[in-house]
XYZ file of C-alpha atoms in Angstrom:
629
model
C -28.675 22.130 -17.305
C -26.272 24.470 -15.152
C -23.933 25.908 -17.409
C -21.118 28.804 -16.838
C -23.253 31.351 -17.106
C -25.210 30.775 -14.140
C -22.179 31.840 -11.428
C -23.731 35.501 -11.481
C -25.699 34.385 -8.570
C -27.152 36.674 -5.528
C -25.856 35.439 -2.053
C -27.789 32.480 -1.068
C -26.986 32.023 3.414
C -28.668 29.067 4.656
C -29.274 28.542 8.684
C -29.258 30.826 11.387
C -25.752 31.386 12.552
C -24.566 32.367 9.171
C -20.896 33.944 9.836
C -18.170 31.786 11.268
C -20.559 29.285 12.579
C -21.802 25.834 12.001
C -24.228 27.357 9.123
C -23.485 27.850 5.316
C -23.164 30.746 3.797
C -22.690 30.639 -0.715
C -21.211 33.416 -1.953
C -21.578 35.032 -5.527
C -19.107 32.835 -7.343
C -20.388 29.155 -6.148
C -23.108 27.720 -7.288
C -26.002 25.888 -5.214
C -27.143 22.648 -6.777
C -29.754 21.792 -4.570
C -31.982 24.566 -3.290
C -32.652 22.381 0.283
C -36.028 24.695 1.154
C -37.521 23.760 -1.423
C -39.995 20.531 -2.311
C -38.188 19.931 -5.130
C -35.136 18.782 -3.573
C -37.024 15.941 -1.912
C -37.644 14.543 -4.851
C -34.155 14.843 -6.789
C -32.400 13.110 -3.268
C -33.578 10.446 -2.762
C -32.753 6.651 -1.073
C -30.128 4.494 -2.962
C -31.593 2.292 -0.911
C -35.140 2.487 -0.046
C -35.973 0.016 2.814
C -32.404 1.055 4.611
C -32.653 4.938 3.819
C -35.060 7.663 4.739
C -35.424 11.487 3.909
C -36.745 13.797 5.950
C -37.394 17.653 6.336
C -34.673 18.709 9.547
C -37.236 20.115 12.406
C -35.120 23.260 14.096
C -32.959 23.621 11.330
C -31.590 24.155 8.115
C -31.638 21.018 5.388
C -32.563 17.576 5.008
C -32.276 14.994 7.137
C -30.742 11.072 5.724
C -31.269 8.221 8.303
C -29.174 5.079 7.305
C -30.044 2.053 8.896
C -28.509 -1.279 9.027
C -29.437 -3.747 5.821
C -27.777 -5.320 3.010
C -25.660 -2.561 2.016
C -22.780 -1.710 4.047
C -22.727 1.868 2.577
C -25.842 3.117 3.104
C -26.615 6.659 1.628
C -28.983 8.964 -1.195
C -28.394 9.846 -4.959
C -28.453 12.983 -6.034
C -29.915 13.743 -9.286
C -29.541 17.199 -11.306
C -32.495 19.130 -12.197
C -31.994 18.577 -16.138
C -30.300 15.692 -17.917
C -26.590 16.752 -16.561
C -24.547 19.287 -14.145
C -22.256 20.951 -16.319
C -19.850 22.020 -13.814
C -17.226 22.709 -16.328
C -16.780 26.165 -15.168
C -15.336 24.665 -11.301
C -13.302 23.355 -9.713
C -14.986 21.346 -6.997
C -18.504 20.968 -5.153
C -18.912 21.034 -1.490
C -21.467 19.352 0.877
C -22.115 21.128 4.245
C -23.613 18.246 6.945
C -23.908 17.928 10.242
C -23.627 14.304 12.044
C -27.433 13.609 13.983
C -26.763 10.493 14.413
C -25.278 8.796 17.492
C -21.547 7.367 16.641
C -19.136 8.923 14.670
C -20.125 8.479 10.949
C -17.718 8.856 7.756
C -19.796 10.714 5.102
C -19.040 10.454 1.743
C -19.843 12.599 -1.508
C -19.204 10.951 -5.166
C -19.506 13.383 -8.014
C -20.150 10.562 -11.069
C -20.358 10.974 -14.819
C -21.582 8.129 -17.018
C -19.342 5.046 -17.811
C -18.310 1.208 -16.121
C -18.282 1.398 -12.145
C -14.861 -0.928 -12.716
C -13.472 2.398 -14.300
C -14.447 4.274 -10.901
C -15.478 6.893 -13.211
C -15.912 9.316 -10.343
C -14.707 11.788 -8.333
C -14.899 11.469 -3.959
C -14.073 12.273 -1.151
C -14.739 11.301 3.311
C -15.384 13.318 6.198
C -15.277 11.809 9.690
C -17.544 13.309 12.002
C -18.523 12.989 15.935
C -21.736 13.518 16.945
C -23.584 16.489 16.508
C -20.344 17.727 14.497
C -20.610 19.695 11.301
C -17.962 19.813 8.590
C -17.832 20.464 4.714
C -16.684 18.126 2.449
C -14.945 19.233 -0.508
C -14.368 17.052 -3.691
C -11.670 18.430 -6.168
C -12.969 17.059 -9.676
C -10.284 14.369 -10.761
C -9.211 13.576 -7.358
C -10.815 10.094 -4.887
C -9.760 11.030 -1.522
C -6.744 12.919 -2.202
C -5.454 11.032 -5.391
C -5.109 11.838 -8.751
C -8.180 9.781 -10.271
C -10.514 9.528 -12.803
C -10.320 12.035 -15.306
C -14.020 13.934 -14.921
C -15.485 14.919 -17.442
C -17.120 17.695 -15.509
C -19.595 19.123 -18.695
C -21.371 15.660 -17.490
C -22.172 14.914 -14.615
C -24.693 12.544 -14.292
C -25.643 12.047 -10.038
C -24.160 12.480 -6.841
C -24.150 10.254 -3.878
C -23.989 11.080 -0.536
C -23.543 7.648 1.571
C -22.016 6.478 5.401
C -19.037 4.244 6.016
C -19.544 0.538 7.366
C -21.002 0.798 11.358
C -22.568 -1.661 13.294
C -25.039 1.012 14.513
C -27.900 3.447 12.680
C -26.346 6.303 11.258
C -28.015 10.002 10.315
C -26.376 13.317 9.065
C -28.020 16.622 8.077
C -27.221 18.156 4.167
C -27.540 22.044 4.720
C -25.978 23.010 1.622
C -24.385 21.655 -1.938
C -22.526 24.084 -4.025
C -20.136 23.842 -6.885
C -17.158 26.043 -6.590
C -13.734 27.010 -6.937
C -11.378 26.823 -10.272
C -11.212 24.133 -12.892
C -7.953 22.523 -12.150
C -8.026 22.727 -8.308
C -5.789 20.620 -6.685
C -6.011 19.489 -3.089
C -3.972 21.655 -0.413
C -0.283 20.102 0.162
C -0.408 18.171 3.377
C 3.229 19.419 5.250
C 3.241 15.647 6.774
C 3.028 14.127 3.719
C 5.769 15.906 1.679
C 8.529 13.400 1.571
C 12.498 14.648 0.613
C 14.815 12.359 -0.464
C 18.160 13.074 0.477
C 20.837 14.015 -2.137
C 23.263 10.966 -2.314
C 22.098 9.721 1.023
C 23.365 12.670 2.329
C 21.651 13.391 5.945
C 24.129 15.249 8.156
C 27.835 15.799 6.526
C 29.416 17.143 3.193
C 26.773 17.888 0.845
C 23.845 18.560 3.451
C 22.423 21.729 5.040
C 20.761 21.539 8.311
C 18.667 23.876 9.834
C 19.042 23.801 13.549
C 15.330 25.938 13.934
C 13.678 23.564 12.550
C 15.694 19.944 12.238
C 16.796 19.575 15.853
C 14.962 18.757 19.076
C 17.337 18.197 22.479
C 15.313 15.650 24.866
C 15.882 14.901 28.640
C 18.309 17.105 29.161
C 20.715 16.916 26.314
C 21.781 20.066 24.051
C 22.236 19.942 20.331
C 23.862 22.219 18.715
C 25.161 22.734 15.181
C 29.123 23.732 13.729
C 30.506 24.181 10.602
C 34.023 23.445 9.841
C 35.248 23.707 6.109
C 31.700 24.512 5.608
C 30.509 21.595 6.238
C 28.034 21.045 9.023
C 28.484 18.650 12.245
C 25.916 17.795 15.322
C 27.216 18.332 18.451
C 25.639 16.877 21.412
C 26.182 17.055 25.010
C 24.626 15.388 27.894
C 24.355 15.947 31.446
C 25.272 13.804 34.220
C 23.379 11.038 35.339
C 20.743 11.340 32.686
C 19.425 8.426 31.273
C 16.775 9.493 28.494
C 19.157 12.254 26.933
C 19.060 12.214 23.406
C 19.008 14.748 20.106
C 16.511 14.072 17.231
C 17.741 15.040 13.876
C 14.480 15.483 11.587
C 13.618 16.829 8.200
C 12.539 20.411 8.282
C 8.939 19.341 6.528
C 7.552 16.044 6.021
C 9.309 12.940 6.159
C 12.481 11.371 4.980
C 12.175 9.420 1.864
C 15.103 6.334 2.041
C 13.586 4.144 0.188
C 16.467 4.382 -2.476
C 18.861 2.633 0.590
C 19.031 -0.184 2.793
C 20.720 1.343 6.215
C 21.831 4.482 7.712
C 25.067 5.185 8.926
C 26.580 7.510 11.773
C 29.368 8.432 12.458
C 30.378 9.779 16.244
C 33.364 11.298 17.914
C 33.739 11.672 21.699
C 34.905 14.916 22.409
C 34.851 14.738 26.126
C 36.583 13.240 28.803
C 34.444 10.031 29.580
C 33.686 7.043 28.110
C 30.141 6.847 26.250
C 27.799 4.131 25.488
C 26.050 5.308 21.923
C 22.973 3.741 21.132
C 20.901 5.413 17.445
C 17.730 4.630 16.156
C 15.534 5.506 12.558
C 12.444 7.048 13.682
C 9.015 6.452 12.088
C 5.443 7.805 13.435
C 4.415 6.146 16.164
C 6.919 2.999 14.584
C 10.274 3.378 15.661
C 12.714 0.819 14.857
C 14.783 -0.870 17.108
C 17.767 0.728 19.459
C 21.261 -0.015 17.841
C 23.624 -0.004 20.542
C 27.606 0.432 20.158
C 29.212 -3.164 20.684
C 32.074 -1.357 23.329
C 31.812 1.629 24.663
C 33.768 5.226 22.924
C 36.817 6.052 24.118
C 37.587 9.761 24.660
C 39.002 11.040 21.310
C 38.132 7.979 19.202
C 35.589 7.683 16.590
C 33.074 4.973 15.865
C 30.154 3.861 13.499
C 26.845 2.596 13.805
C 24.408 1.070 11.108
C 21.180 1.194 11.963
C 19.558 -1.416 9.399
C 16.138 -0.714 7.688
C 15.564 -5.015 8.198
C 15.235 -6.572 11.647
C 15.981 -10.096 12.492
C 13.171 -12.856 10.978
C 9.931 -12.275 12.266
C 7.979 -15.309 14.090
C 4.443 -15.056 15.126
C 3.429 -18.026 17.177
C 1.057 -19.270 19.503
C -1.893 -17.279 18.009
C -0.181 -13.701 18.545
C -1.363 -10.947 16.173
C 2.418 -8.834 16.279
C 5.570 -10.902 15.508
C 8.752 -10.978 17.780
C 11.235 -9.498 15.976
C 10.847 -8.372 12.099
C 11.050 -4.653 10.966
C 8.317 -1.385 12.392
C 10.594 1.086 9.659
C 8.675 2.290 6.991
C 11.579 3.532 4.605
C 9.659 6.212 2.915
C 8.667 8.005 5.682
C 11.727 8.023 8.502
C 10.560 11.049 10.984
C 14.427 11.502 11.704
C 17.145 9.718 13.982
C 17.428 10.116 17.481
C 20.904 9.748 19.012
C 21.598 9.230 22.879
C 24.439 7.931 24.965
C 25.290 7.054 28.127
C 28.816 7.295 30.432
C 29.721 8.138 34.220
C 30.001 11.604 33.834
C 29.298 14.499 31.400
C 29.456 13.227 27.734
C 30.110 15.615 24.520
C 29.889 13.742 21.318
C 30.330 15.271 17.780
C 27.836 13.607 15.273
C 29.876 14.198 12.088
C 27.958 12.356 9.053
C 24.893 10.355 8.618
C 24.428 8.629 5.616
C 22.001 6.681 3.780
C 23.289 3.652 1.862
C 22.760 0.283 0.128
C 25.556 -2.131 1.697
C 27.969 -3.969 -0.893
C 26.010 -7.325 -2.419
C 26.383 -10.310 0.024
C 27.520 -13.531 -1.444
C 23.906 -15.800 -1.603
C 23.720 -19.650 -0.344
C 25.031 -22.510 -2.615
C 21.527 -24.191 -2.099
C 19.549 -21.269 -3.649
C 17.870 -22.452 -6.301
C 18.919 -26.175 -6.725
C 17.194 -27.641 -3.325
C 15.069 -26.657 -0.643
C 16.886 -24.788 2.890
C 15.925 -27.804 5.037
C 17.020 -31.521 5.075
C 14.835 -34.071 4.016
C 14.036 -36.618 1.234
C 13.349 -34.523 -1.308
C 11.453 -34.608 -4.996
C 11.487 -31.415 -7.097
C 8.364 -31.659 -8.644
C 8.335 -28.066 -10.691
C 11.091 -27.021 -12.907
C 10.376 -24.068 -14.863
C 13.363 -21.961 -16.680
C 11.125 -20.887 -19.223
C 13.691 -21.636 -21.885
C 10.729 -23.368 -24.650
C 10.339 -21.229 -27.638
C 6.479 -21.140 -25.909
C 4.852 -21.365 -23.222
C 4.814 -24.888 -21.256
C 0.473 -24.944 -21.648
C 0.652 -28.412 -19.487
C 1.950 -26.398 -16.341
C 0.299 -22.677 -17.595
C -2.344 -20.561 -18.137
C -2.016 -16.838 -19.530
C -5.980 -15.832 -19.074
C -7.876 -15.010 -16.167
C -10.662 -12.143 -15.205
C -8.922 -9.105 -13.621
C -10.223 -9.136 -10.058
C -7.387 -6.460 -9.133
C -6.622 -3.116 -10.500
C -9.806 -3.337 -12.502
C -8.417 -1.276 -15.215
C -5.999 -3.299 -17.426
C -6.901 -6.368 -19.393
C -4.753 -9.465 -20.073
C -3.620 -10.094 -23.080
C -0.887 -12.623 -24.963
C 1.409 -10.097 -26.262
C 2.477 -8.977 -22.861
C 3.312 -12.438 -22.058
C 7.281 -12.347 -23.610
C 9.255 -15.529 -23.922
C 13.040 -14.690 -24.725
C 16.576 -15.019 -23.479
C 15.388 -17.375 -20.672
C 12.948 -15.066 -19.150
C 9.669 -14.302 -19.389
C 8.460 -10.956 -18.943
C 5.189 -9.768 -17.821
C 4.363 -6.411 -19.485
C 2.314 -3.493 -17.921
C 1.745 -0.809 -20.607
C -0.927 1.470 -21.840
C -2.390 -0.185 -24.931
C -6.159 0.180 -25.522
C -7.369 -3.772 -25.997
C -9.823 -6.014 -24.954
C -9.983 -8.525 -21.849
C -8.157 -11.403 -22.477
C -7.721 -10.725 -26.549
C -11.565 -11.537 -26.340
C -13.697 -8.672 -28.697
C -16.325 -9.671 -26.654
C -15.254 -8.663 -23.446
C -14.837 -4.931 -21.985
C -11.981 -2.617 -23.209
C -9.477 -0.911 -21.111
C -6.628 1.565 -21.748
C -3.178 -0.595 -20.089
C -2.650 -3.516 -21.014
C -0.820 -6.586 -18.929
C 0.155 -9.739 -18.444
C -0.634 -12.816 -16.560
C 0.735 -16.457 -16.041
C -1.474 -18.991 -13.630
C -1.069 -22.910 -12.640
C -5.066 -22.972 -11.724
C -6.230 -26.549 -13.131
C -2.774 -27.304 -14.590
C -0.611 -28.075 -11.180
C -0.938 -27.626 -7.712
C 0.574 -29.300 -4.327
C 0.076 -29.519 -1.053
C 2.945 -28.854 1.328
C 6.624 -28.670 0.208
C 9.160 -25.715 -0.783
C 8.423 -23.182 -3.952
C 10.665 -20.415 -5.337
C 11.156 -18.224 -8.103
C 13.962 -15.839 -9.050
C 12.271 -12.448 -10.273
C 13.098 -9.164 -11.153
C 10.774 -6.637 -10.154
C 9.349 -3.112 -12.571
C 9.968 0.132 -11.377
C 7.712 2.746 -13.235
C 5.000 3.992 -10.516
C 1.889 2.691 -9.964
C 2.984 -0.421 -10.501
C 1.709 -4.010 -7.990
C 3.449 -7.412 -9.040
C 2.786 -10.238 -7.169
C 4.410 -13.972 -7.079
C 1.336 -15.434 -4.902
C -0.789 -18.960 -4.120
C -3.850 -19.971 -3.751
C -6.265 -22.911 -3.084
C -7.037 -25.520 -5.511
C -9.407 -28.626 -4.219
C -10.035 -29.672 -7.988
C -13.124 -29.371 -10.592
C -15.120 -31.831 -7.977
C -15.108 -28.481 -5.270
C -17.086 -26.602 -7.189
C -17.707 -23.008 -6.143
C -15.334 -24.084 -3.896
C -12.562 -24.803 -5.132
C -10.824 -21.313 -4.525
C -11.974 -21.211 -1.153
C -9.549 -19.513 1.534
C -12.129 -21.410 4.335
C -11.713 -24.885 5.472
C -7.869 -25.121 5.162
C -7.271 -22.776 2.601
C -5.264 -19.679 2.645
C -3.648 -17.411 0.191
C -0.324 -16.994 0.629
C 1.849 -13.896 -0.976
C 5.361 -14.993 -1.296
C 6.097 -11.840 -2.749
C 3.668 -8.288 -3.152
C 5.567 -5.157 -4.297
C 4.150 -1.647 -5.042
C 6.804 0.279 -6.525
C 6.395 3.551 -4.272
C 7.954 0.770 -1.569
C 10.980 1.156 -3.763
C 13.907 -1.417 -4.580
C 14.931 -2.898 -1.587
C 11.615 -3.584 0.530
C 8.492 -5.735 -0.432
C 5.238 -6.910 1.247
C 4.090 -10.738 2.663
C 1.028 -12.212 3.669
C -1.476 -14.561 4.168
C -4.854 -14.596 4.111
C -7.686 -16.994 5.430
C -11.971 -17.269 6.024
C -12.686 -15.601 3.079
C -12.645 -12.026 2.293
C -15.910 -11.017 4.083
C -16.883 -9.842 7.607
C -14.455 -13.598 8.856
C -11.513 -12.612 6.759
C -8.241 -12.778 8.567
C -4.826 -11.854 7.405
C -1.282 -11.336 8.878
C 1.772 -9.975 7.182
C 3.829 -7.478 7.314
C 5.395 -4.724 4.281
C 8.464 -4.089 5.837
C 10.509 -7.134 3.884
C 13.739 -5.134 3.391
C 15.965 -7.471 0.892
C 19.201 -6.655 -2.042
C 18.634 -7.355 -4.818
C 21.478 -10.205 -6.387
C 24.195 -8.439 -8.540
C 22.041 -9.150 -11.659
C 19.139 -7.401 -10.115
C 16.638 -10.611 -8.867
C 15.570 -11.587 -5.823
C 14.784 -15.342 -5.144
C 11.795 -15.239 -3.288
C 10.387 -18.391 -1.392
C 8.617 -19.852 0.956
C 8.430 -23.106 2.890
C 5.091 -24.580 3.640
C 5.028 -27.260 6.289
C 1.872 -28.752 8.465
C 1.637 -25.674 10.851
C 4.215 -23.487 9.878
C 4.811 -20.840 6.920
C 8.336 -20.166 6.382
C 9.607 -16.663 4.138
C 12.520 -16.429 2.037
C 14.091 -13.931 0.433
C 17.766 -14.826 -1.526
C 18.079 -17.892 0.924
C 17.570 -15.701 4.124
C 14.415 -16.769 6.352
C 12.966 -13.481 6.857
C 9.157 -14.517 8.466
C 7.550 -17.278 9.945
C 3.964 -18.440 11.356
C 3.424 -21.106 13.530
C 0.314 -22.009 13.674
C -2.589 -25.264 13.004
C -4.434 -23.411 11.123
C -1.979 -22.849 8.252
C -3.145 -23.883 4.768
C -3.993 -27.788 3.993
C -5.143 -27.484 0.756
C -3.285 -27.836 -2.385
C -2.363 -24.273 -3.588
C -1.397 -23.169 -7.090
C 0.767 -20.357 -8.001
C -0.191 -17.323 -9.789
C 1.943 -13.987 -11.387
C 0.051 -10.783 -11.754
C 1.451 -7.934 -12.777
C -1.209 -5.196 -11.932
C -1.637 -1.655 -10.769
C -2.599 0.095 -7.788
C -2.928 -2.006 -4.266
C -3.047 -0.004 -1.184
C -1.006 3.709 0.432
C -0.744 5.376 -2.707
C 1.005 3.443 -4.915
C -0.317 6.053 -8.005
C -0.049 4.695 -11.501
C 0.935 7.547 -13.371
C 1.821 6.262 -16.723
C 5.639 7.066 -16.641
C 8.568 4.741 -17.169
C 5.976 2.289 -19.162
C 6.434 -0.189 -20.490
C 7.694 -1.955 -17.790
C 8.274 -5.657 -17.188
C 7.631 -7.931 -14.091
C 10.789 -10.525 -14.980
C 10.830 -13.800 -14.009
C 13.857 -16.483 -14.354
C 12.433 -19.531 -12.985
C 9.720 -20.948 -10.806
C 10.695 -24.126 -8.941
C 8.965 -26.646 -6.292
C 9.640 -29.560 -4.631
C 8.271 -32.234 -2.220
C 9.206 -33.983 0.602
C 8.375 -37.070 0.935
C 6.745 -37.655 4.233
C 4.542 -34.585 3.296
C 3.667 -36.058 -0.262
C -0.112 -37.305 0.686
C -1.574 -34.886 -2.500
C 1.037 -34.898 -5.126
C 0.409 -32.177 -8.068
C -2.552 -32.127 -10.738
């Protein structure tokens, strides 16, 4: 066993071009794990697994040599064993892998530092390196971090193996180890990437009283405009000017690092003043990497003199995808959490000047919602509501629900009863961190947050029609509610019943992950399984206000060949297609953690509850061929 002691180690330099080169070099404070020139090390790295994975001594150079070829296992790779019962590492920070892609394609290498425990607690720490061919690169796992995110909490005294594996590829694979050393401080963090910092500004506040702007390093002139910065009163304005003739002139107003965060608002708001002598055309637009949304032009042009607004919404008109396309016509490309700035341009006979005097991030006052919301579907026809749940029972309707299911998600909380809470008309699904067992069952594995669940699965289903709930959604981070459907063919389907093949789909009426923040949410739908034929379309940018009590009524209308999206009686998304769904579906309500982008669970602002008020359905009657279980 390694312990502390051992960092009082002579240099160990490994390769020929030692300094500054591709080589390694270990200096007195790291610690090798692996001595790579030795016999030994071929037999404590060895094939996870053996009829896909070979080992070999490199010829030429330093290290060992890993060929991954295709089998079985999409992740090819070798574990790495210590020389005693554990590493204890306790005394680091990290441990870093030196290789070198041999191989022909560019390969993502991966390096797990484990302990001991259940794989569904990912009780490890990781970390991937993309590399060309013939390229060399270190990768460098920080001990309670999984690519960059706080993780599993390492118990670093113990750790048990390493792996050392290649991403998915559809061709052989091979990388040279020349070195593996522990390192570094316990407690390391990973290195603050500038593009990732995010600043939210105060009040909304971009440009105007309030805000400081620094014209070094916030504004960028383009095709021949000049932007330029005054203060009156002390407080700042953007002053632009553009040249004759020009048509691509425009000023970008960015954040100094990072990104904008916005997520806290629904639209931005500028306000212009033409302080030259000719009319201008103003057009604005939110600015995203590589995603910017849509141009908002001025409805008449400026007059010298006058002032005007624009609101540049976060939401675009309803999406449609149609006709097999793969990107929507219309819809949102604005990522609220991470606006790269505004760029401002405009357009008139002569030489413009036009004073940008405050931009503003805001949430719009609460529109009034449709009388039909909530008591009928948002099409004519003949009608039948065939669900009415306003969970006002002192229990649980049992006939329509079930509150117990395996955890396929987050794959650290458990289900349980008591976070299933009846009360006031509302029942509340409860995300909190309670030690229990799976579904109340002493039997089944523990975990340390506890949640909970409702399902229709063998209870009631349909085929076709219109289905909506009105839902409040948690805010503490980390958090992943869903209101979502999928197929049920009955007990007679078997294995499969669930299927998303052969007519089925899953269909997510509503995904949120709080990091999106109040006003946006995620749709999709997914078909063919969730293998090498799995399809999906959808999009995250579902920007929606909340009612004045907080809720959002989300729903969606299924027809033959055509998914309709609503969100508080708004069509925000359709697909028209004949492959949509023709199964009967049932609905489900998880209220997990995790998903996708960093959507952290931290433990802060728990407990928090995933609210519903009701869930309604109904059918039409020309689409009534399967009517509900």
């Amino acid at each position: 066993m390694y312990r502390a002691a051992d960092r009082t180690l002579l240099v160990v330099c490994v390769g020929l071009a030692m300094l500054g080169g591709a080589g390694s070099c270990v200096g007195a404070a790291d610690l090798p794990l692996l001595d790579l020139s030795s016999d030994q090390a071929l037999t404590r790295l060895t094939p996870g697994q053996p009829d896909q994975v070979s080992v070999a001594r490199a010829v030429g150079a330093p290290g060992l040599v890993v060929t991954c070829r295709l089998g079985a296992n999409a992740y090819p790779g070798v574990v790495i064993t210590p020389e005693a019962a554990v590493w204890d590492l306790a005394a680091f920070g990290h441990v870093e892998a030196r290789v070198v892609n041999t191989g022909t394609i560019t390969s993502g290498v991966s390096l797990r530092v484990d302990n001991e425990g259940d794989w569904a607690a990912s009780p490890w720490s990781s970390e991937t390196l993309y590399l060309k061919p013939g390229e060399a690169g270190t990768l460098h796992v920080r001990f309670g971090y999984a690519w960059g995110k706080p993780g599993f909490a390492l118990n670093t005294a113990k750790i048990n193996q390493m792996l050392l594996y290649v991403s998915k590829a559809d061709k052989e694979q091979s990388f040279r180890l020349e070195s593996l050393v522990a390192g570094g401080e316990p407690g390391e963090k990973p290195p603050v990437d500038p593009n990732q910092v995010r600043t939210r500004p105060v009040d909304g506040v971009i440009l105007g009283k309030g805000s400081a702007v620094d014209a070094s390093t916030q504004l960028v002139s383009q095709g021949g405009a000049q932007a330029t910065l005054t203060t009156a009163e002390g407080v700042q304005s953007l002053c632009i000017t553009f040249p004759v003739g020009a048509k691509n002139a425009a000023a970008l107003l960015k954040p100094s690092l990072g990104r904008w965060n916005l997520r806290d608002w629904l639209q931005v708001v500028v306000q212009v003043h033409n302080e030259g002598t000719e009319p201008l055309t103003v057009r604005a637009r939110l600015e995203n990497s590589g995603r910017p949304s849509d141009w908002v032009t001025a409805p008449t042009a400026l007059a010298p003199g006058v002032e005007q607004e624009l609101v540049l919404p976060f939401a675009g008109s309803m999406a449609v995808w149609a006709d097999g396309s793969k990107s929507p016509t219309g819809g949102s490309r604005f990522d609220s959490d991470a606006a790269r700035g505004i760029t401002i341009a405009a357009t008139g006979e002569g030489e413009g000047a036009l004073r940008v005097s405050s931009i503003r991030a805001v949430v719009p006052p609460t529109p009034e919602l449709p009388e039909w919301l909530g008591k009928r579907p948002p099409v004519p026809g003949e009608w039948t509501q065939t669900l009415a749940e306003d969970f006002d029972r002192a229990a649980l309707d049992e006939t329509h629900w079930s509150i117990y299911y395996p955890n396929y998600w987050d794959k650290r909380a458990h289900f349980s009863k008591d976070n299933v809470l009846l009360g006031d008309g509302l029942l509340r699904l409860r995300f909190e961190k309670k030690r229990g067992h799976a579904e109340d069952n002493a039997a089944k594995p523990e975990t340390d947050w506890q949640t909970g669940f409702l399902t229709s699965v063998g209870k009631w289903r349909q085929r076709y029609g219109y289905f909506e709930c009105r839902l409040k959604l948690p805010t503490a981070p980390g958090l992943w509610p869903a209101f979502w459907m999928m197929p049920d063919r009955g007990d007679e389907a078997g294995n499969q019943r669930e299927s998303t093949s052969s007519g089925g789909m899953e269909f997510d009426v509503l995904e949120y992950l709080t990091r999106y923040g109040p006003y946006r949410y995620n749709i999709a739908w997914h078909w063919d399984g969730y293998g090498k034929d799995h399809k999906s379309i959808g999009t995250e940018r579902i920007y929606v206000q909340p009612d004045r009590e907080g809720f959002i009524t989300a729903g969606l209308l299924w027809e033959p060949g055509r998914l309709t999206f609503y969100a508080n009686g708004t069509a925000l998304a359709q697909w028209i297609d004949a492959r949509v769904a023709s199964v009967p579906e049932y609905i489900l309500f998880t209220a997990v953690s995790g998903g996708w982008g960093g959507n952290d669970l931290t433990g802060e602002g728990l407990p928090d509850d995933f609210v519903l008020d009701y869930v309604r359905a109904w059918q039409r009657s020309d689409w009534a061929a399967e009517t509900p279980k």
